[in-house]
Structure formats: structure tokens, C-alpha cells
Coordinates of C-alpha atoms in Angstrom, one line a residue:
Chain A
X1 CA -9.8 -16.1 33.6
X2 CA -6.8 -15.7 30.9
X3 CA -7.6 -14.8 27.6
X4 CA -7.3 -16.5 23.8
X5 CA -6.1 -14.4 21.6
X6 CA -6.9 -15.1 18.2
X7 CA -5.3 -12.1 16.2
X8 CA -3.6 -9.3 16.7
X9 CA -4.3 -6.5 14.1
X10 CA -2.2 -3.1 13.9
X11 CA -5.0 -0.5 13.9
X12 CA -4.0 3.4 14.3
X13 CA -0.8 3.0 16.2
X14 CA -1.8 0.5 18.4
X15 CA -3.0 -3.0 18.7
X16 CA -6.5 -4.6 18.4
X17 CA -6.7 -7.6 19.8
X18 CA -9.2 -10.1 18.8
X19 CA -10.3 -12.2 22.4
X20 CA -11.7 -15.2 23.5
X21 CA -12.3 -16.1 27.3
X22 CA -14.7 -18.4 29.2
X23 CA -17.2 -16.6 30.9
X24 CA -18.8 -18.6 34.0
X25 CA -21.7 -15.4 34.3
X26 CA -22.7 -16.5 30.8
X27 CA -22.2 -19.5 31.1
X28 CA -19.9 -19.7 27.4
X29 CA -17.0 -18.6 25.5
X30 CA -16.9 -15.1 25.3
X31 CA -15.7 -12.9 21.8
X32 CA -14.2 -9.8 22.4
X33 CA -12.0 -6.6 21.1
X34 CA -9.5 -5.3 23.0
X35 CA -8.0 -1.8 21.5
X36 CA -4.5 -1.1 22.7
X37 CA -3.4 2.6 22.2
X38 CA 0.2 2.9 21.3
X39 CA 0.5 4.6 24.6
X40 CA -0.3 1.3 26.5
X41 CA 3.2 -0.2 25.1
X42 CA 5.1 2.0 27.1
X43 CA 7.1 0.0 29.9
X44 CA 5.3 0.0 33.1
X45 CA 2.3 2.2 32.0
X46 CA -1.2 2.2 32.6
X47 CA -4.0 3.4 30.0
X48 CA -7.8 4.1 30.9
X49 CA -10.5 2.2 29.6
X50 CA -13.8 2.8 27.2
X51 CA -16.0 0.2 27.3
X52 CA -18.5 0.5 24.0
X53 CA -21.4 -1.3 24.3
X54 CA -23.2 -2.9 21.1
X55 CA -26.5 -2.7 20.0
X56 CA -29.2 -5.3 19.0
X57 CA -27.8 -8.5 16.4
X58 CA -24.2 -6.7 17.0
X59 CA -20.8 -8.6 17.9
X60 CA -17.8 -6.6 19.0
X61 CA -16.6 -6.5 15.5
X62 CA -19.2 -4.2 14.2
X63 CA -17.7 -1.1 16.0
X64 CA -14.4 -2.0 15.7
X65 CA -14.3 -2.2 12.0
X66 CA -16.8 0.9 11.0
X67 CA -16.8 2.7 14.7
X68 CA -13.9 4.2 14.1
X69 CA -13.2 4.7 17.9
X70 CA -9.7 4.0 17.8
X71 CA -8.8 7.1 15.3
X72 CA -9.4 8.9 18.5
X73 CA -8.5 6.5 21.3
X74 CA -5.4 6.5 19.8
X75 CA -4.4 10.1 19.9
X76 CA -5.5 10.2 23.7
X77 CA -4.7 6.8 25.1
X78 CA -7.6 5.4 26.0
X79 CA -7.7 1.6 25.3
X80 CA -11.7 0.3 23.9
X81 CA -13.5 -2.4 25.1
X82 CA -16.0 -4.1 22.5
X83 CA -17.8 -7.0 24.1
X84 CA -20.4 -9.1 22.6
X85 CA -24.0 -8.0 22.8
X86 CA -25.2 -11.7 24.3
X87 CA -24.1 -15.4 25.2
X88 CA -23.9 -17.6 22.5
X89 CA -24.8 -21.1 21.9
X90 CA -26.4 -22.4 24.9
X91 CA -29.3 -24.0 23.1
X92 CA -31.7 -22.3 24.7
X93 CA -34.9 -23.1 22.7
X94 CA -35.6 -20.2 20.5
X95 CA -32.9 -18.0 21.6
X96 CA -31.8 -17.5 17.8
X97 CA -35.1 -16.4 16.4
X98 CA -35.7 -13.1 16.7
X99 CA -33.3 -10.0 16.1
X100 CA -34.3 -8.1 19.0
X101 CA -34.5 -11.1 21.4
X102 CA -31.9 -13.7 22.7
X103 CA -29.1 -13.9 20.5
X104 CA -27.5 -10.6 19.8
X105 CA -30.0 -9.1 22.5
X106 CA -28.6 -9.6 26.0
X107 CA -29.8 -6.0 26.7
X108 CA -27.3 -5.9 29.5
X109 CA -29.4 -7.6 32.1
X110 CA -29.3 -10.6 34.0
X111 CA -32.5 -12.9 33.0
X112 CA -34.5 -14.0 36.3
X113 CA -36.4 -15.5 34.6
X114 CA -36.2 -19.1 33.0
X115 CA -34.6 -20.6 30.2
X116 CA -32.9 -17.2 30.1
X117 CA -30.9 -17.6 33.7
X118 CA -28.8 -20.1 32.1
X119 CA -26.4 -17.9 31.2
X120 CA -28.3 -14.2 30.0
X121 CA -26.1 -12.5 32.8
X122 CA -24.9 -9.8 30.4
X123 CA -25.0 -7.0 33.8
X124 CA -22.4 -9.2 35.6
X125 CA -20.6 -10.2 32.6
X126 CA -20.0 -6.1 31.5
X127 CA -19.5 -4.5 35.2
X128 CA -17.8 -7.5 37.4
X129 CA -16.5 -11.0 35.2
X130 CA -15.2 -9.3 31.9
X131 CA -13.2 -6.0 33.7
X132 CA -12.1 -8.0 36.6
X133 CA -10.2 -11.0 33.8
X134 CA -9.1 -8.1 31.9
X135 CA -7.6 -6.4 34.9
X136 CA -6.3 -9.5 36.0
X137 CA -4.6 -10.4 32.2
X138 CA -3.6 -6.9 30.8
X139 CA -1.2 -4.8 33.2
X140 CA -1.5 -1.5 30.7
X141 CA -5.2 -1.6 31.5
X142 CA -5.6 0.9 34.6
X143 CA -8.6 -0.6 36.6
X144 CA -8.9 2.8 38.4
X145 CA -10.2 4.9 35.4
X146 CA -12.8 3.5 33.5
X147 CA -15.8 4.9 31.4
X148 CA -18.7 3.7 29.2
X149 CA -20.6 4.4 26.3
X150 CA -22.7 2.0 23.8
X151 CA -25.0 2.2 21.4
X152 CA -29.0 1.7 20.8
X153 CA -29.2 -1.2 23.3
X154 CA -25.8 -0.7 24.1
X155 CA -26.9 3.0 25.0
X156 CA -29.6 1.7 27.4
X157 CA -26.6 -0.5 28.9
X158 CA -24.3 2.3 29.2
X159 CA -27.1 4.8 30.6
X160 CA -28.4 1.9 33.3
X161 CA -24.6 0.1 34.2
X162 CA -23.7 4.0 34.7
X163 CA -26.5 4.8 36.8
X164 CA -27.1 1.9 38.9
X165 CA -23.3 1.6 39.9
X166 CA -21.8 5.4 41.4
X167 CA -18.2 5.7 40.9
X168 CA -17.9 2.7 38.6
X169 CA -17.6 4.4 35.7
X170 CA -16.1 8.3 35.5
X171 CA -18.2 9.0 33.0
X172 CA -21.1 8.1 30.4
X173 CA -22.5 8.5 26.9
X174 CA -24.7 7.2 24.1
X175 CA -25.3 6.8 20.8
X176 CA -29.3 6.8 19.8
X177 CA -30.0 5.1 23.1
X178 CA -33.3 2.7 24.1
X179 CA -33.7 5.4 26.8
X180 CA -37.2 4.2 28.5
X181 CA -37.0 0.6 27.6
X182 CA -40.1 0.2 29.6
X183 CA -42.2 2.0 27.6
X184 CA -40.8 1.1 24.2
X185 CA -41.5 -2.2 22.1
X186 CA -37.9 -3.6 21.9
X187 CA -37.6 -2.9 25.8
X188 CA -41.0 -4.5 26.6
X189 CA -40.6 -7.4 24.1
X190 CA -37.0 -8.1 26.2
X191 CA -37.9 -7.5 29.9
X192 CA -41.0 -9.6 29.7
X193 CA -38.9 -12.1 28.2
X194 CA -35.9 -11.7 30.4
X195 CA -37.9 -11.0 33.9
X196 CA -41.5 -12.0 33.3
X197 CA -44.1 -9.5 34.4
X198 CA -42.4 -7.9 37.2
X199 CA -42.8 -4.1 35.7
X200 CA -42.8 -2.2 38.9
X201 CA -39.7 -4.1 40.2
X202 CA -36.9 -5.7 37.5
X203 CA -38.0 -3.5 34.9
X204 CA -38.2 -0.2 36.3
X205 CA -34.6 -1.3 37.8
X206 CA -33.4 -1.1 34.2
X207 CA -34.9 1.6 32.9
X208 CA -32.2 4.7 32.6
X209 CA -35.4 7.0 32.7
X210 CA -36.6 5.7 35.8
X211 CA -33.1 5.4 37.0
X212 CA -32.2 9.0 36.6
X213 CA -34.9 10.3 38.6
X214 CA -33.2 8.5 41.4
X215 CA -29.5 10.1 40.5
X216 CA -27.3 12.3 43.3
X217 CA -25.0 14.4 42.7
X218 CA -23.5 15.6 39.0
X219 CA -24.8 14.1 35.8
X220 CA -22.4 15.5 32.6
X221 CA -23.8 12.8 29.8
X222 CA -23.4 13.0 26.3
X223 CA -25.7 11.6 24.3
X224 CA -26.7 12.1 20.6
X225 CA -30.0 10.6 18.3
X226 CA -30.1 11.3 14.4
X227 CA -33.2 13.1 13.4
X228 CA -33.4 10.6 10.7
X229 CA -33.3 7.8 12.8
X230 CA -35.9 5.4 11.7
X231 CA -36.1 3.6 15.6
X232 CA -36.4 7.2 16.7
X233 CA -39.3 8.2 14.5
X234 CA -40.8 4.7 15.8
X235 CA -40.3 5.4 19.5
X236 CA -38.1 3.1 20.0
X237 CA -35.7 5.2 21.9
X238 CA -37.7 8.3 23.8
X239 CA -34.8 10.5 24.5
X240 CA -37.2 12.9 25.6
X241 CA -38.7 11.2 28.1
X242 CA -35.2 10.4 29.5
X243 CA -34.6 14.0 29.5
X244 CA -37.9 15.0 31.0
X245 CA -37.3 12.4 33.9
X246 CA -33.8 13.9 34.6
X247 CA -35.6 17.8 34.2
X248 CA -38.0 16.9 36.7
X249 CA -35.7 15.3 39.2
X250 CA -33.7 18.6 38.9
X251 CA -30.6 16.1 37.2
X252 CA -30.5 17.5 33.5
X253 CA -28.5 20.7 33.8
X254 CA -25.4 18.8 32.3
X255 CA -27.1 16.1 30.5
X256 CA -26.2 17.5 26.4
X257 CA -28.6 16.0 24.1
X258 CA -27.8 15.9 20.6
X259 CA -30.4 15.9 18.0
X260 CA -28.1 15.5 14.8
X261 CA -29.8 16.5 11.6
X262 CA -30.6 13.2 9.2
X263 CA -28.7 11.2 10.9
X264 CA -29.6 7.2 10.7
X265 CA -29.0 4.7 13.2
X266 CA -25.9 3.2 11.6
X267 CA -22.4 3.2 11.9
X268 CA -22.0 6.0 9.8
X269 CA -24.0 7.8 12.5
X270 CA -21.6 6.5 15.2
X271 CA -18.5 7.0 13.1
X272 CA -19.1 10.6 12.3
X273 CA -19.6 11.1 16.1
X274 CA -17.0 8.6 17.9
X275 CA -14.8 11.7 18.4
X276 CA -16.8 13.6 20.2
X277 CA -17.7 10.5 22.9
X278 CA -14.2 9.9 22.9
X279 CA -13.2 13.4 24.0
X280 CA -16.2 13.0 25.9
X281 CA -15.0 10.1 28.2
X282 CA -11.7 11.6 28.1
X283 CA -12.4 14.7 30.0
X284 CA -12.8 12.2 33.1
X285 CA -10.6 9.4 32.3
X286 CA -7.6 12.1 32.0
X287 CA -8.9 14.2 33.9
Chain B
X4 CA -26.4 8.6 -18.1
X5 CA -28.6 9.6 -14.6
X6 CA -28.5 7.8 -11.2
X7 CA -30.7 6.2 -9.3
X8 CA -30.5 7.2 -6.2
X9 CA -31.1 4.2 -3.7
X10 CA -30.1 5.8 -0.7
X11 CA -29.0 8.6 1.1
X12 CA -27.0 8.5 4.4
X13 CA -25.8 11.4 6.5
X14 CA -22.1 11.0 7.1
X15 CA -19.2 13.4 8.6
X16 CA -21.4 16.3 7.8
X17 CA -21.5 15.3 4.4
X18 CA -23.7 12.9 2.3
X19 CA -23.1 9.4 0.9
X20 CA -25.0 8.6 -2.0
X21 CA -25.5 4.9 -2.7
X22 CA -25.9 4.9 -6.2
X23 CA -26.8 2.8 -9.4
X24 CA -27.0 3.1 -13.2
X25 CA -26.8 1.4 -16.4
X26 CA -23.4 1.5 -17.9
X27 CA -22.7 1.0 -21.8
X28 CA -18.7 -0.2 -21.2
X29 CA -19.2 -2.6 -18.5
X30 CA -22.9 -4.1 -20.0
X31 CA -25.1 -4.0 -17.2
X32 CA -26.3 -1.4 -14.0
X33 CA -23.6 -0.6 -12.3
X34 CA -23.3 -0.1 -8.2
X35 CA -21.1 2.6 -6.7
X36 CA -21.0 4.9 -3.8
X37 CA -20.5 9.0 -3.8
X38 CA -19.7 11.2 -0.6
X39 CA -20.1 14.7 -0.9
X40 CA -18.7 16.8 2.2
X41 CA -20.7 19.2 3.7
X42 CA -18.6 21.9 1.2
X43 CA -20.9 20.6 -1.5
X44 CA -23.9 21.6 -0.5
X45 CA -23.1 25.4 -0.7
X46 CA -25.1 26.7 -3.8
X47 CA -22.8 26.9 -6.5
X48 CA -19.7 25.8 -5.3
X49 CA -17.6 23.1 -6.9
X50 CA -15.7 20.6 -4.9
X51 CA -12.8 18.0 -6.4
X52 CA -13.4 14.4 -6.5
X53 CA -10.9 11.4 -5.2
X54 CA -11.7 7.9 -7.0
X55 CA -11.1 5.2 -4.6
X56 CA -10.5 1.8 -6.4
X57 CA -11.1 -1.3 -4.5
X58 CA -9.5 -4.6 -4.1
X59 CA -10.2 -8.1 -4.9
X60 CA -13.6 -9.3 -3.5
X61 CA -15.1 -5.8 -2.4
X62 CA -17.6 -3.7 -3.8
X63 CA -18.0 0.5 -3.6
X64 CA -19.5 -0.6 -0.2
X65 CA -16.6 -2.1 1.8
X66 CA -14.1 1.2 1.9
X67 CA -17.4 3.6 2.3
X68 CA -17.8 1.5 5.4
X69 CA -14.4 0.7 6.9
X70 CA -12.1 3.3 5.2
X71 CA -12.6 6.2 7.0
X72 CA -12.1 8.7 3.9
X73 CA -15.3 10.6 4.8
X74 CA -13.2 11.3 8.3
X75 CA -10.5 13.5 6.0
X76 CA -12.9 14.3 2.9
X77 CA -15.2 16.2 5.2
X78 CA -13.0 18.6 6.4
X79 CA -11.1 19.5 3.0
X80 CA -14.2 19.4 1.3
X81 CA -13.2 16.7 -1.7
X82 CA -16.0 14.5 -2.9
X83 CA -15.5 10.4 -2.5
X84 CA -16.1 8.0 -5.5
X85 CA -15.9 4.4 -4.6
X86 CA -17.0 2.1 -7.9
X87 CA -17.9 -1.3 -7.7
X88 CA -14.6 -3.8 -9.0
X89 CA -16.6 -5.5 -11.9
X90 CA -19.4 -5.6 -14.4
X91 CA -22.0 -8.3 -12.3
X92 CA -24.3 -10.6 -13.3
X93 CA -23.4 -10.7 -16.9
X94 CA -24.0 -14.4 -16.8
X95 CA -20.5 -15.2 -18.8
X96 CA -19.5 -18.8 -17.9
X97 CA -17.0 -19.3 -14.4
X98 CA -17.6 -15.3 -13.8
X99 CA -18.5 -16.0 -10.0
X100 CA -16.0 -19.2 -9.9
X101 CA -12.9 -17.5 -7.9
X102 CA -12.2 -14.9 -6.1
X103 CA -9.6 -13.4 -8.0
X104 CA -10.9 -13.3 -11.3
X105 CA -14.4 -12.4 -12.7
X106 CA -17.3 -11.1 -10.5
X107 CA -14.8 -8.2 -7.9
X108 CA -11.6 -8.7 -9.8
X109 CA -11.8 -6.7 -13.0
X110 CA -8.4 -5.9 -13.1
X111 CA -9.4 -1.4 -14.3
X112 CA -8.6 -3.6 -17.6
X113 CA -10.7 -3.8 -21.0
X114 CA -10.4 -7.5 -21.8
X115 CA -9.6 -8.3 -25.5
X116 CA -10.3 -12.0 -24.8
X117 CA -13.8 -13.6 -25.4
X118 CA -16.1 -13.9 -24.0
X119 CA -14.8 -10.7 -21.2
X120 CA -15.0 -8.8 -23.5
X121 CA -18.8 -8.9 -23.2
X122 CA -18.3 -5.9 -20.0
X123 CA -15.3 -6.5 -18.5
X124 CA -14.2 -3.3 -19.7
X125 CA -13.5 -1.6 -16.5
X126 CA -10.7 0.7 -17.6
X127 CA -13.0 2.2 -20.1
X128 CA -15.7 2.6 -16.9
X129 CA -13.7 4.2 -14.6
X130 CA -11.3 6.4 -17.0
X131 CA -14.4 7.7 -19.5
X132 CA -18.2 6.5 -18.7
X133 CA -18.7 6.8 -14.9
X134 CA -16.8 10.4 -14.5
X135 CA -18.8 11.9 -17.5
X136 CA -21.8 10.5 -16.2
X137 CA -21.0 11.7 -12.4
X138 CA -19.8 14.9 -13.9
X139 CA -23.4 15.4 -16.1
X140 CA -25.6 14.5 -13.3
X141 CA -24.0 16.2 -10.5
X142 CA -23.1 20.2 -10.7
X143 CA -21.2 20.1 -7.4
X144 CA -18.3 18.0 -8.9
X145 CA -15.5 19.8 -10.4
X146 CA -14.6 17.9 -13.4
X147 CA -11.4 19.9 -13.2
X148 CA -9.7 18.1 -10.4
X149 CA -9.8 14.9 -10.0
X150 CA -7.6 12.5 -8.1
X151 CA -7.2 8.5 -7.8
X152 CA -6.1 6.2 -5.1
X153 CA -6.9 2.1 -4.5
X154 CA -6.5 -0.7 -2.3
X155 CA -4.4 -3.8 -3.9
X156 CA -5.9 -4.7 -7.3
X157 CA -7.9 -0.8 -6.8
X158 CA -4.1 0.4 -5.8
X159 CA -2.9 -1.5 -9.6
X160 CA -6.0 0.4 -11.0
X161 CA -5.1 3.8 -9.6
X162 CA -1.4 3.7 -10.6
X163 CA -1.9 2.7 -14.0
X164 CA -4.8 4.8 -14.9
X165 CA -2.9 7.9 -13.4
X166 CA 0.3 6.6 -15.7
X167 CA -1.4 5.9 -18.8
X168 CA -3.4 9.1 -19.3
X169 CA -1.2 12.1 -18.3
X170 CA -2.9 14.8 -17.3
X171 CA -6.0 13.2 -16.5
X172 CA -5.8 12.9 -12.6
X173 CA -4.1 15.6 -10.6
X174 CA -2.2 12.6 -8.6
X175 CA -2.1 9.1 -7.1
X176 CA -1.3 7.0 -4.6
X177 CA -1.8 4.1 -3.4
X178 CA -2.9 1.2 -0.1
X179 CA -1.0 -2.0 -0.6
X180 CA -1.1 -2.1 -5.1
X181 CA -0.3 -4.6 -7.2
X182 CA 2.2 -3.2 -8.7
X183 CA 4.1 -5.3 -10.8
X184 CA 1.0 -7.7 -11.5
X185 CA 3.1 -9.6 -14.6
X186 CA 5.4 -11.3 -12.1
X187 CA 2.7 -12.0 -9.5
X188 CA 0.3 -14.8 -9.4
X189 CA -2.7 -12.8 -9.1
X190 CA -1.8 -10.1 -12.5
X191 CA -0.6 -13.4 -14.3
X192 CA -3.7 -15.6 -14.0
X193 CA -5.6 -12.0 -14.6
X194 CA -3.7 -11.0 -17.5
X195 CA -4.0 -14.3 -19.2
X196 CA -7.6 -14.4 -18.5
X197 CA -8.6 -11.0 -19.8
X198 CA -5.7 -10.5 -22.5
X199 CA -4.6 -13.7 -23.4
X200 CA -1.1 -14.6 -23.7
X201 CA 0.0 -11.4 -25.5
X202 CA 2.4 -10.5 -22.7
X203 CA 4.6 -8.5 -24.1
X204 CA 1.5 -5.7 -25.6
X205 CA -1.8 -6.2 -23.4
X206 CA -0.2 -7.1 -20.4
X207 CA 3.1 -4.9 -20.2
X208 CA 0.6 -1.8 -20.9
X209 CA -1.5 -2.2 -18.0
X210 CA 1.7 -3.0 -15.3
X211 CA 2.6 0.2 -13.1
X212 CA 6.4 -1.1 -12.7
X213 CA 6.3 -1.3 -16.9
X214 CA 4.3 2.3 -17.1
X215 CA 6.8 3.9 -15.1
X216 CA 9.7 3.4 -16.7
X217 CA 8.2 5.1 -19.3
X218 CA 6.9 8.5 -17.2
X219 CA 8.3 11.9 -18.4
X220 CA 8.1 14.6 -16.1
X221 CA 7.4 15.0 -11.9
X222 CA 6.2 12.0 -9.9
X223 CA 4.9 11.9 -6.6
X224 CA 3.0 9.1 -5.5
X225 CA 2.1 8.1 -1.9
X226 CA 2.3 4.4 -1.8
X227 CA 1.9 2.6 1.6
X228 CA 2.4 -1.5 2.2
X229 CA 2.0 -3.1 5.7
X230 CA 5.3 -5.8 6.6
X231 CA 2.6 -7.8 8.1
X232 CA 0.6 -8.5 4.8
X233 CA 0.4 -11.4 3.9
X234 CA 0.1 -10.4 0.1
X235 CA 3.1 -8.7 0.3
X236 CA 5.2 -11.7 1.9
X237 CA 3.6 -14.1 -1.4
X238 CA 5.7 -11.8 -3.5
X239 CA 1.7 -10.5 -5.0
X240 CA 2.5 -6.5 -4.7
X241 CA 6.1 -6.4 -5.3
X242 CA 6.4 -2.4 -4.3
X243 CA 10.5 -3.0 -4.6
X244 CA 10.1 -3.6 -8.2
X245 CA 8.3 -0.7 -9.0
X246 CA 10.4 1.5 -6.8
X247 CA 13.6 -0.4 -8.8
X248 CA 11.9 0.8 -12.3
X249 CA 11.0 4.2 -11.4
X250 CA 14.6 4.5 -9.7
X251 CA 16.5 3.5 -13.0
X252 CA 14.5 5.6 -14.8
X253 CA 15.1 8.2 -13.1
X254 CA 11.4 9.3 -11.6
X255 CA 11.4 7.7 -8.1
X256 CA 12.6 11.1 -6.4
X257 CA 9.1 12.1 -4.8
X258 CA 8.0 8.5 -4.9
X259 CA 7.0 8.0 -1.3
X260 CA 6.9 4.1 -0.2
X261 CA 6.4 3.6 3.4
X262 CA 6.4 0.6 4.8
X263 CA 4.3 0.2 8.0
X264 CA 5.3 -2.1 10.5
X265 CA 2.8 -4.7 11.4
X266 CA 0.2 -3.6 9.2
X267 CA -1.7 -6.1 7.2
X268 CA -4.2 -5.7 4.1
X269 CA -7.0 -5.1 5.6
X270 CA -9.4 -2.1 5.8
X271 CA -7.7 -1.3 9.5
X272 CA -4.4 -0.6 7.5
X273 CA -6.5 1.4 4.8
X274 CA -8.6 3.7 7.6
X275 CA -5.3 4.1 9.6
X276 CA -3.8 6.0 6.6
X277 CA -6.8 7.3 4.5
X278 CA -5.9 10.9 6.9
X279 CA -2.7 10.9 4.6
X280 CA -3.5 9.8 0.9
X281 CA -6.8 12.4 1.7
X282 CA -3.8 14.9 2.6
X283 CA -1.5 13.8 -0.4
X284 CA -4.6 14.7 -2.7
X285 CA -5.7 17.6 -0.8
X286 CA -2.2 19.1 -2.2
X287 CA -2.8 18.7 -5.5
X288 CA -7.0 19.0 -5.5
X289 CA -6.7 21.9 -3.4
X290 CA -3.8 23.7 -4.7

């Protein structure tokens, strides 16, 4: 369960710390950043946690070098989580030749289907194996308050680990989110890999737009999509639909979509809006 | 003298610009990126421009990326130019051979040694050819007010450009510079490379810790080192011995060197700080 750490790199006042750990849900060694605020080196106290989830090809450097979370993270004492976006290296035949499958494409699921099962476990790896050895290893991390966001596929693993899991998370967001994965290429491409041909069961349970029509009780998400998004324009992400879903189940009263004028799907998309999902999570992690 | 426009990226509000075109001084098309805050897009208006020289290795790409200027730049309204480090591709025997000379590591020197001199001329690029070229292709810059800053061999660049042509930048300062390159391994093997062995002319002329000896009137430079950089504890950036010079000649009175505990070279050191050298040139762009 304890941690490698393989740098320590002074980033805004605090600490990010560059982690390794064997994972037994994915059946590998495990990358990781950990961002520290400043406030967690206070004797004795306890900071609340973002976890940021990655989009497709991704590691948990991408966001920590050009996300800029920690600019804001820092100011409010909110330590980040940036975990990989898949297992790696388990020989799986074929799992490093596509970008949107296998390899850098976990999509936050665990595979029921074979070769996958050998270790694609990315849902217990995010909500129960990583945050229990981090709560186990780092006292400042307070296992009480803890929120989520992610981007592109990490959006669709923010939306669904939110949604299927009440009261894990205080709150949610996302960044240009694969919002109806079931009716999008990358999400059909993944769950037909992942869980075969099981539409009505596996891959509607993974599907924030089916999961939201299911949702009780308050729903305050932020979640923005550049207009200049080419995934967008391609339908890769259906925002709409998620938002229709949520009208419709009588769920989208607090749900604030975004649509940011020429915005692309990079980090200079995310970057420009960290911020404001910062602030975002911190309304419920200090709350 | 006109751009090519390769792409256009929404950013902080603002627009980066990646940029090429073909430059007479350096020999062949040159790379680089602009940002333009949102202040720039108001019809008419003219906004001041920060030149941001990079290090060793990097190209305009790295700091428009990882440095988190646009953060700062977007609320003041001051335009970003981030140049590439070298001519490229010039096809000059051992040009791509190390890391610290040739290909990335021009040095913001004109090399009087064959066969650099056949582009390596990036003094002449950044000081004359790519500001009247940025200044006749794009209205919105103010040619006016202009300000430099740099990262290591980018922070070398931006204190000696500032000292060697009064007048010409409304102020410096500087992320980690090289700034007493004659008594470092990295100026020397430049310096002999570009200039030869004329130390006492070529390479005296183009050493901050030499240039400021030699300063008339007020001085105030931001300059910022991490302890933890590794750069700085091999002896390669030497801020003492320019804060020596400038203090026995009198101009070190509003010469700000902080040194930032833990800190290392990297672009987390840079984007932790680019708020303040965007504030330090905010007071002279803005004034």
C-alpha cells in the first residue's frame, strides 16, 4: 500500500510529489501526482482532496505541468490528485495500438470482459485502491472531504464515479466531457471493448447521461465545452444530451453548462478554466 | 516581414498565435509564439508587449505551455512573445550534436566565428528583425513599451539585451539567468563556440555581471533563483556575482534577487512566479 516517491518538486507554495505504488485492482505499478498545498505542512492538519481525472493517451503529468490546478489549489488548500488514465504494461495483446483504446484509455471502468479483466479495473483503482493507500500513507490528506473533476474521458469518469457513488465525492465537474459515451464513437469503440455487447446493462451503467436520469436529490455540477472543440463539433462529447437527460428527469436546475467561445480541447482550454473548477470544488470541500 | 499564421488557440480570454516566418538575421523560417489578452482585441487599442526568452533545449512552445504568463498577461492586458532559442535546420556541421550549443542554445549572441555566423545571429533577431516585423504586421502591439524577461540562457538573453541597448526595453528581470556566463561552463564552451577566444571583447560584452558594472542611471531588475536548482549548485548562474558587480558599482539598490527555497529550474519554478515578473513589467508597461 505505501508509496515510491520519485521526486519532490516545489510548485506554488507547496509540494508535488511524483508517486509510484503497486496497484493489485490493476494489476501494475501505478504513476501518480500528488499536489501538497502549503497548507497541508501545518502540524497536525488535514487538507481536502481534488481528484483530476485525465483524458484519452494522458498520464498524470499532463495536467500537472500545463493544468495549472495548483495556482489555485494552493491559495485554498486543496491538495490534487492526478492519476494515470490506464494500467500499463500487462502485455495484453494490442493494448498499445490505438489512442483511444487500452493504453492511455482505461475510461474509468472495470473491463468484464477478457483480456481486459487482467487488470482494466480503472473504477476500483480511482474510488476504493488509490484513496484508501493514500489515506492510509499521507496524514494531511482528510479522507472525509473529497471531490472530483477530469477531463474528456476523465470528464465521463468524474460525471459516472460521481453519480454512481452518493456522498463519495462533495462535489463534481468537467472539462469537455464524453457525456453519453454510449452514443458516441470513442465510448462505443471502448465499452464494446471493455464489456462486450452488453448495451442495456454495463454500458448504460457508465453512461453519466443515463445515470443522471436516475439522480436524487441536489445536482450543482460545473461543467464547461469550448465551442471550438473539434471532439465537440464531431459528437464526441454530447453535452446536450447530458443536459436534456438531467432536464427531463427534473435534475438540471443547478447543472451550469459552459459553452466557452473558441475554446479547443487542450490544456490551454483547461488552464484558462482550472480556477473556476477549483473554486468550484471548493464551495463543498470548505464548505 | 508577414506571418504565417499556423494556428490560433483561445487562451485566458486572449489568443495565442503560433506563428512562423522567414527571418533575414537568423537565415531560415523562424518559429515563435504571440499571446494577445483579450485587451487587444478592442478596435484600436494598443497593448505592450513582454519578450520571454527561453532556456537551453526549449522552443517558443515550452513556456506558452507550462509558464503560466497568459494567467497574469490576461488580466493587465500585455501581449506575450515567446521566440524560438535558435536559427534551425541550417544544416551547419555538429549544429544538433549537444544540447547546450547549436540547435536551442543560441546564446541572444551574433557569432563572429565561422561557420555560426551563417544565422546564429540571435541578438540581431530578437533586438531588431522579429520586433519590427511583429510591430509591422500587427496594429495592436505598442512598439512603445516593450519589456523582456527569460528563463536561464533566455534569463542571460534578457539581462544583457536590456543592458546593452538603454532605453530600448522599459525593464527586465529574470527566472534562474546565466548571469555571469564567462566563469560558467555553459557561457564558456558558448562563448568560445560562437566568438572564439576573444574573451576579453566578444565575450565580456555579452556577460550581464560585465554589463552592469558599466550601467549609468536607475536599476531594477526582478531576478528569481530556486536553492534547489541544480544549475545553480554547478556554479552555471552565479546570481552572487552579478549582485557583487552591480553592488560595487553602485546599481544594485532596486536589484531584487530572491532566492526561493526548494525551487528547481524547471517550468514549475517559472509558472509559480510568472504572477510577479508579469507584475514587475506591468509597473513599468503600464505606467
Amino acid at each position: 500500500m505505501s508509496f515510491n516517491t520519485t521526486a519532490t518538486i516545489a510548485s506554488f507554495g507547496g509540494k508535488l510529489l511524483k508517486l509510484t505504488h503497486k496497484a493489485s485492482s490493476t494489476n501494475c505499478d501505478m504513476a501518480l501526482n500528488l499536489y501538497l498545498p502549503p497548507q497541508a505542512s501545518k502540524p497536525g492538519s488535514k487538507v481536502p482532496v481534488l481528484f483530476y481525472l485525465s483524458g484519452l493517451t494522458c498520464t498524470g503529468d499532463n495536467c500537472a505541468e500545463k493544468g495549472f490546478f495548483q495556482h489555485s489549489a494552493s491559495q485554498k488548500g486543496i491538495a490534487i490528485v492526478y492519476p494515470d488514465t490506464s494500467p500499463r504494461g500487462l502485455k495484453i495483446e494490442g493494448e498499445d495500438d490505438a489512442y483511444d483504446f487500452g493504453s492511455g484509455a482505461g475510461f474509468y471502468v472495470n473491463a468484464t470482459k477478457e483480456p481486459w479483466t487482467k487488470g482494466y479495473n480503472m473504477y476500483t483503482y480511482i474510488t476504493e485502491e488509490l484513496p484508501k493507500a493514500l489515506f492510509s500513507s499521507f496524514d494531511e490528506l482528510d479522507s472525509e472531504r473529497v471531490s472530483i473533476t477530469g477531463h474528456s474521458m476523465g470528464g465521463h469518469g468524474a460525471l459516472t464515479l460521481f453519480l454512481k457513488n452518493p456522498g463519495l465525492y462533495k462535489s463534481v465537474s468537467a472539462f469537455a466531457p464524453i457525456a453519453n459515451p454510449t452514443n458516441c464513437p470513442w465510448g462505443q469503440k471502448a465499452f464494446k471493448g471493455y464489456f462486450g455487447e452488453d448495451q442495456q446493462g454495463k454500458w448504460k451503467e457508465h453512461d453519466a447521461t443515463e445515470l443522471v436520469k436516475q439522480w436524487k436529490g441536489p445536482l450543482d455540477i460545473l461543467i464547461d465545452v469550448g465551442t471550438g472543440d473539434n471532439f465537440y463539433k464531431q459528437g464526441q462529447l454530447l453535452p446536450e444530451n447530458f443536459m436534456k437527460a438531467a432536464k427531463e428527469a427534473g435534475n438540471d436546475k443547478n447543472i451550469n453548462l459552459r459553452m466557452q467561445p473558441d475554446y479547443d480541447h487542450s490544456y490551454f482550454f483547461i488552464s484558462t478554466f482550472a480556477d473556476d473548477h477549483v473554486a468550484h470544488a471548493a464551495k463543498y470541500l470548505l464548505a
